[in-house]
GROMACS .gro file of C-alpha atoms in nm:
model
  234
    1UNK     CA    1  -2.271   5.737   3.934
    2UNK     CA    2  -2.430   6.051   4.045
    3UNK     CA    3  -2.737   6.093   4.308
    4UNK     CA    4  -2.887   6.459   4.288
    5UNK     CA    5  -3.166   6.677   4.413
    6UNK     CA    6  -3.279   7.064   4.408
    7UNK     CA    7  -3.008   7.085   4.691
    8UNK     CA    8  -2.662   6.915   4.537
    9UNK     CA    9  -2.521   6.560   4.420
   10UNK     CA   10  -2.354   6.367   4.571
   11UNK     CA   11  -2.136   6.135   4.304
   12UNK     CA   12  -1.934   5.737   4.328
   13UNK     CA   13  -1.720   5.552   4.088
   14UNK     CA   14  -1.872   5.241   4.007
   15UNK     CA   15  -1.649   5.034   3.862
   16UNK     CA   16  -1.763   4.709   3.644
   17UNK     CA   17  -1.548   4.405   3.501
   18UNK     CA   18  -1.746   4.145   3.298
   19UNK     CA   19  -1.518   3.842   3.269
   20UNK     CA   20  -1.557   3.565   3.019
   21UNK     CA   21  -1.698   3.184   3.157
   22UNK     CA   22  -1.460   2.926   3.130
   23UNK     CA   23  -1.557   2.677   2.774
   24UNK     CA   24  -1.791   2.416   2.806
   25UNK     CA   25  -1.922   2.128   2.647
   26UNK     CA   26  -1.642   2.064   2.376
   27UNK     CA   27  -1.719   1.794   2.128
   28UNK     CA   28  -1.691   1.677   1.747
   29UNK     CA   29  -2.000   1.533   1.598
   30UNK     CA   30  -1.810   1.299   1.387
   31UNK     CA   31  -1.626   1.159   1.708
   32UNK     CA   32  -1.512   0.879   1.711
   33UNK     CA   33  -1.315   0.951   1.367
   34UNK     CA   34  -1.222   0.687   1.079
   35UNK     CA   35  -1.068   0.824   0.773
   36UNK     CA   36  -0.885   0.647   0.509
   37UNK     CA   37  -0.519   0.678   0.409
   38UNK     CA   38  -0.476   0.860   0.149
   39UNK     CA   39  -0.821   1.052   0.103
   40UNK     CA   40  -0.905   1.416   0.239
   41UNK     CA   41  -1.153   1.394   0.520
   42UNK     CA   42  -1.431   1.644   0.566
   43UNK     CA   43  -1.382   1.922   0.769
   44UNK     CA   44  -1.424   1.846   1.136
   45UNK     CA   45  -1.567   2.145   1.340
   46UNK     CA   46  -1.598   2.158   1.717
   47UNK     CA   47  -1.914   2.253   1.914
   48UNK     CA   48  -1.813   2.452   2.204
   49UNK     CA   49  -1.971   2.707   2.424
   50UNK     CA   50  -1.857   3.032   2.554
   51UNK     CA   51  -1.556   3.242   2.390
   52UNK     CA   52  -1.223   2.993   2.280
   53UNK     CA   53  -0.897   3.199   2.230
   54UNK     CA   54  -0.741   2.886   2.127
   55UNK     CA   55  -0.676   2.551   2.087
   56UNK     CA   56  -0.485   2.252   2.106
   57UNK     CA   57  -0.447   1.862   2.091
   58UNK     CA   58  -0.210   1.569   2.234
   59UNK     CA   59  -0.043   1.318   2.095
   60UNK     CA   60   0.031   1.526   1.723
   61UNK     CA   61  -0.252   1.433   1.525
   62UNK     CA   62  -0.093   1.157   1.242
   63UNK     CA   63   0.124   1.242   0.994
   64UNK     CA   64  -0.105   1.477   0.707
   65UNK     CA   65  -0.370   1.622   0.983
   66UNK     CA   66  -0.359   1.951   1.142
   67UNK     CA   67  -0.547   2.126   1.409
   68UNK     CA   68  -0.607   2.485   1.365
   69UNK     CA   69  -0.543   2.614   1.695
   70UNK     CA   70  -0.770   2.956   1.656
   71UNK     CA   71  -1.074   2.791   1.551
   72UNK     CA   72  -1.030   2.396   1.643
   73UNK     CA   73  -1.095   2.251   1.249
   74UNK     CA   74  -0.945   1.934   1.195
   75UNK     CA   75  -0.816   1.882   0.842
   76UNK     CA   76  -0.582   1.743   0.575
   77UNK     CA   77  -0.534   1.393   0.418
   78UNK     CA   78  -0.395   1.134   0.607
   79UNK     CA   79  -0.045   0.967   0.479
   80UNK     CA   80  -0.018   0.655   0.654
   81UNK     CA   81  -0.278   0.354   0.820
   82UNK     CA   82  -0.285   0.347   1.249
   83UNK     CA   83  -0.512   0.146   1.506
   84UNK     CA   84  -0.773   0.336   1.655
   85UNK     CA   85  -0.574   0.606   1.891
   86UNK     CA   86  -0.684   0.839   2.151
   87UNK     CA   87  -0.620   1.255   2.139
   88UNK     CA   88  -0.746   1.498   2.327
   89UNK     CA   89  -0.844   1.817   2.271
   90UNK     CA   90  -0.873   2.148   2.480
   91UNK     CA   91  -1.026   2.434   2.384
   92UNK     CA   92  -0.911   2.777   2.650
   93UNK     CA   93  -0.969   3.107   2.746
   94UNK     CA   94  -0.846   3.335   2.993
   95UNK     CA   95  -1.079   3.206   3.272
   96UNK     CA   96  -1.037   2.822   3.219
   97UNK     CA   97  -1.038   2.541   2.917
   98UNK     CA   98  -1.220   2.233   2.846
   99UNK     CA   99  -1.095   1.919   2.684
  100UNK     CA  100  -1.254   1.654   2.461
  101UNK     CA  101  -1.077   1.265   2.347
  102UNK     CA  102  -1.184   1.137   2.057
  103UNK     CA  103  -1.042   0.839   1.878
  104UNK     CA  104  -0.886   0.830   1.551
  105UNK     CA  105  -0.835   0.540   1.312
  106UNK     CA  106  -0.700   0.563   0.984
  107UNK     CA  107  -0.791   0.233   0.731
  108UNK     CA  108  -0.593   0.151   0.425
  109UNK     CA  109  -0.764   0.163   0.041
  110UNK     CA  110  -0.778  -0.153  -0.138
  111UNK     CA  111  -0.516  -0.219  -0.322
  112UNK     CA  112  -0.581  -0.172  -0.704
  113UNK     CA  113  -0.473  -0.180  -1.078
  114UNK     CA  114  -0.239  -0.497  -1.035
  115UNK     CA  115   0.010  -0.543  -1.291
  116UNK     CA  116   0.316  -0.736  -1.414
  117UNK     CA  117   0.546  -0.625  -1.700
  118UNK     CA  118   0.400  -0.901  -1.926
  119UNK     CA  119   0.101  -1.096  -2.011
  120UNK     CA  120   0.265  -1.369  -2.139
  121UNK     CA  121   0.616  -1.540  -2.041
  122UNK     CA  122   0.851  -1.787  -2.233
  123UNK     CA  123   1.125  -1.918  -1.981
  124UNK     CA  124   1.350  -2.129  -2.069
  125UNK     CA  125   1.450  -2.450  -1.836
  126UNK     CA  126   1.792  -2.427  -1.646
  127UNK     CA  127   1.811  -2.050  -1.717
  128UNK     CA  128   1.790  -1.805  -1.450
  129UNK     CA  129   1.505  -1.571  -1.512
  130UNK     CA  130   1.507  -1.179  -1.495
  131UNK     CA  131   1.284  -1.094  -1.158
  132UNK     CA  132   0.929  -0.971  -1.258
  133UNK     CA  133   0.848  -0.700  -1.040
  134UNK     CA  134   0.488  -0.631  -1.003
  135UNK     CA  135   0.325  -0.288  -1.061
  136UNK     CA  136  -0.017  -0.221  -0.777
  137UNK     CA  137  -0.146   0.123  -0.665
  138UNK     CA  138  -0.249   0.120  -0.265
  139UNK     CA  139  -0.063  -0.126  -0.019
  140UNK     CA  140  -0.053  -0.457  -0.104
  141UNK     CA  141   0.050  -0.674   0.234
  142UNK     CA  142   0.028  -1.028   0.097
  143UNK     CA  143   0.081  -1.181  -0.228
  144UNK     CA  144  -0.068  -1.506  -0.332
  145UNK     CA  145  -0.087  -1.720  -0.669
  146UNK     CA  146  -0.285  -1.986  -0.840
  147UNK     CA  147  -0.157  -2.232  -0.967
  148UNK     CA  148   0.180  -2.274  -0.830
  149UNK     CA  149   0.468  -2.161  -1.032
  150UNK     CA  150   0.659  -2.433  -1.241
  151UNK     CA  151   0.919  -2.627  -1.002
  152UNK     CA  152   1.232  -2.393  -0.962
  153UNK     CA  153   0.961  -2.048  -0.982
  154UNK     CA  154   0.900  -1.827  -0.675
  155UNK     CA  155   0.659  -1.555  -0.621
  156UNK     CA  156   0.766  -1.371  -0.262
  157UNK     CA  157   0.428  -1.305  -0.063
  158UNK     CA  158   0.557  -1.015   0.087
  159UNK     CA  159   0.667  -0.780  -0.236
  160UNK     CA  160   0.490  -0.986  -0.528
  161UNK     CA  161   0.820  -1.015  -0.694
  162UNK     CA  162   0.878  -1.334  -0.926
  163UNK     CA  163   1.242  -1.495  -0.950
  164UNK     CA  164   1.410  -1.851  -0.982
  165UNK     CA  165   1.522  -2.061  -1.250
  166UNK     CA  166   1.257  -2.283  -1.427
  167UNK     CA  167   1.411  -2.662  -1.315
  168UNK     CA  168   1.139  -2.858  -1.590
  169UNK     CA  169   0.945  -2.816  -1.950
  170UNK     CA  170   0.586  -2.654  -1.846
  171UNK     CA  171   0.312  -2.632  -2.072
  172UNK     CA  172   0.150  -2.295  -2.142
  173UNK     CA  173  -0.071  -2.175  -1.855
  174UNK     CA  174  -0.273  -1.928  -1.734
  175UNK     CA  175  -0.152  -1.766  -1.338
  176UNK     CA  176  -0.378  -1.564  -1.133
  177UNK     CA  177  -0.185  -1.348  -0.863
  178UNK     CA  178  -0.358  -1.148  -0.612
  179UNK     CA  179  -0.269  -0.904  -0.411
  180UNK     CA  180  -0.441  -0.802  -0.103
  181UNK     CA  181  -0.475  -0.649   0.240
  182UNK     CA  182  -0.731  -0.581   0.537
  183UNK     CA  183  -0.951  -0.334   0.297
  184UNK     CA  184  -0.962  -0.604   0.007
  185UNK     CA  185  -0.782  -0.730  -0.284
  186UNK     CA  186  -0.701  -0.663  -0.668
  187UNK     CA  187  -0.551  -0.962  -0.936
  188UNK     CA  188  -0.392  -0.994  -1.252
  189UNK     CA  189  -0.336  -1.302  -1.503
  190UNK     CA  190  -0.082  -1.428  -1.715
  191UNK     CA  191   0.025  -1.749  -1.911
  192UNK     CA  192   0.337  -1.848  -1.836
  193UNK     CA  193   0.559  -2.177  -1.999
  194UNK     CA  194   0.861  -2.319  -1.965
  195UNK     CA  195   1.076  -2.488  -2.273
  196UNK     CA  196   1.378  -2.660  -2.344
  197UNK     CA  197   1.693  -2.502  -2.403
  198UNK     CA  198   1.814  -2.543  -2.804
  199UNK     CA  199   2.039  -2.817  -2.818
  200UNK     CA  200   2.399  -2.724  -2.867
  201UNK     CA  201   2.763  -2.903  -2.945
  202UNK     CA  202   2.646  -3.172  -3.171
  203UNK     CA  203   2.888  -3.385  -3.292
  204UNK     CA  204   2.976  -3.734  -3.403
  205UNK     CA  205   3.299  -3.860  -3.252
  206UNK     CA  206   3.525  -3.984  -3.563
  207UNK     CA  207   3.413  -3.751  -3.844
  208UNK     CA  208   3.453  -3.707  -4.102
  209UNK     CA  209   3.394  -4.060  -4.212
  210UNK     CA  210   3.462  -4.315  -4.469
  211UNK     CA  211   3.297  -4.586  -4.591
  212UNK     CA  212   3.322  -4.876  -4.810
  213UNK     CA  213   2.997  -4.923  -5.098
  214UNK     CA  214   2.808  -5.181  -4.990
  215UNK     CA  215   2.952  -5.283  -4.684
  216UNK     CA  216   2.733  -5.240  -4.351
  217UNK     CA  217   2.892  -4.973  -4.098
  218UNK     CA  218   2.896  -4.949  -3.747
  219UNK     CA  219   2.609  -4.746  -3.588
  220UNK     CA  220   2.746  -4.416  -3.487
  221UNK     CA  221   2.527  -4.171  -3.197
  222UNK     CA  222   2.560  -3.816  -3.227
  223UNK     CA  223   2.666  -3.601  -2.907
  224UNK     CA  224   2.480  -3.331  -2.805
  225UNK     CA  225   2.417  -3.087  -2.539
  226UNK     CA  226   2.030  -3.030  -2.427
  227UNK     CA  227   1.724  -3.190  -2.568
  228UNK     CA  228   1.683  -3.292  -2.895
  229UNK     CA  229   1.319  -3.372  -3.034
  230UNK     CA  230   1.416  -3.447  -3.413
  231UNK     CA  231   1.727  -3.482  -3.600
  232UNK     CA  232   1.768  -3.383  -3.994
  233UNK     CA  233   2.012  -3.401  -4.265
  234UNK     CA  234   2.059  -3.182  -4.546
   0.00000   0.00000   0.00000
């Protein structure tokens, strides 16, 4: 800086430093968040005053969400369901940072699209049956059906898978399963009966047999392994 007249100057180094303000008044408009497992959430931008050279957040945000640490975006598609959890997060400079908590829950999607390999099921009673595993898109937590299974049948409420071994002759009928969790619930429906083994190992003890014309014979029951309905003779 330099002070003159008609006589001289006289001069002085004037030196000036402008510093930055520490941020202020982080926040997310969306705050608290919910998103849903599974779908990409909207961009989340921060409102902050003053000059942010970076950013950052604790706890790690859940498993498919990042921060970007320059600008303070939240993004990404969440992979799995949590309760509502707190994380904060500060925004800094060279003179000082600011911090913000938000909450974040993350809901499950109703389960969907419920399917088993079959619509229709012939078992056959006393024979173990191959499992019938159930095909669903989303989480299914619980497993219900109506009516109950034929004696001997088991649906597991946890996985939805059917097993057993049919222990009695069931008439054709129709079975509703559902499958569900907190966000709701999706069903299918089959008919499902349960017959008699074929008979096997007939026999008549004393054959082959010989008889006299005209004379009356002794009454002779067959043998026979199962459940026989009808008998014929050819």
């Amino acid at each position: 800086m330099t002070a003159s007249n008609i006589s001289g100057s006289s001069t002085f180094d004037l030196y000036i430093t402008i510093e930055d303000t520490p941020p202020k008044g982080l926040n997310y408009q969306a705050s608290p968040f919910r998103f849903t497992r599974g779908v990409t959430i909207n961009l989340q931008k921060p409102n902050v005053s003053g000059t942010v050279t970076g950013f950052s957040i604790s706890p790690a945000l859940p498993s498919g969400l990042i921060l970007n640490p320059s600008t303070g975006e939240i993004s990404g598609t969440p992979s799995s369901i949590q309760t509502a959890t707190d994380y904060t997060i500060t925004a800094t400079n060279t003179k000082g940072s600011v911090s913000f908590t938000s909450s974040i829950t993350i809901e499950d999607t109703p389960p969907s699209a419920l399917s088993y390999p079959l619509a229709s099921y012939i078992f056959i009673k006393g024979v173990k049956i191959q499992e019938q595993i159930p095909s669903v898109k989303g989480t299914a937590i619980l497993y219900s059906i109506s009516p109950s299974l034929p004696e001997g049948l088991a649906l597991n409420q946890s996985n939805g898978l059917i097993s057993g071994t049919p222990e009695s002759v069931s008439s054709n009928t129709s079975y509703l399963v559902t499958a569900g969790n907190a966000k709701g619930s999706t069903t299918f429906s089959f008919q499902l009966s349960v017959v008699d083994a074929a008979p096997k190992g007939l026999f008549y003890a004393g054959a082959p047999f010989v008889y006299t014309l005209n004379e009356p014979i002794n009454t002779v029951k067959p043998s026979v392994t199962g459940t026989a309905t009808s008998y014929t003779v050819t």
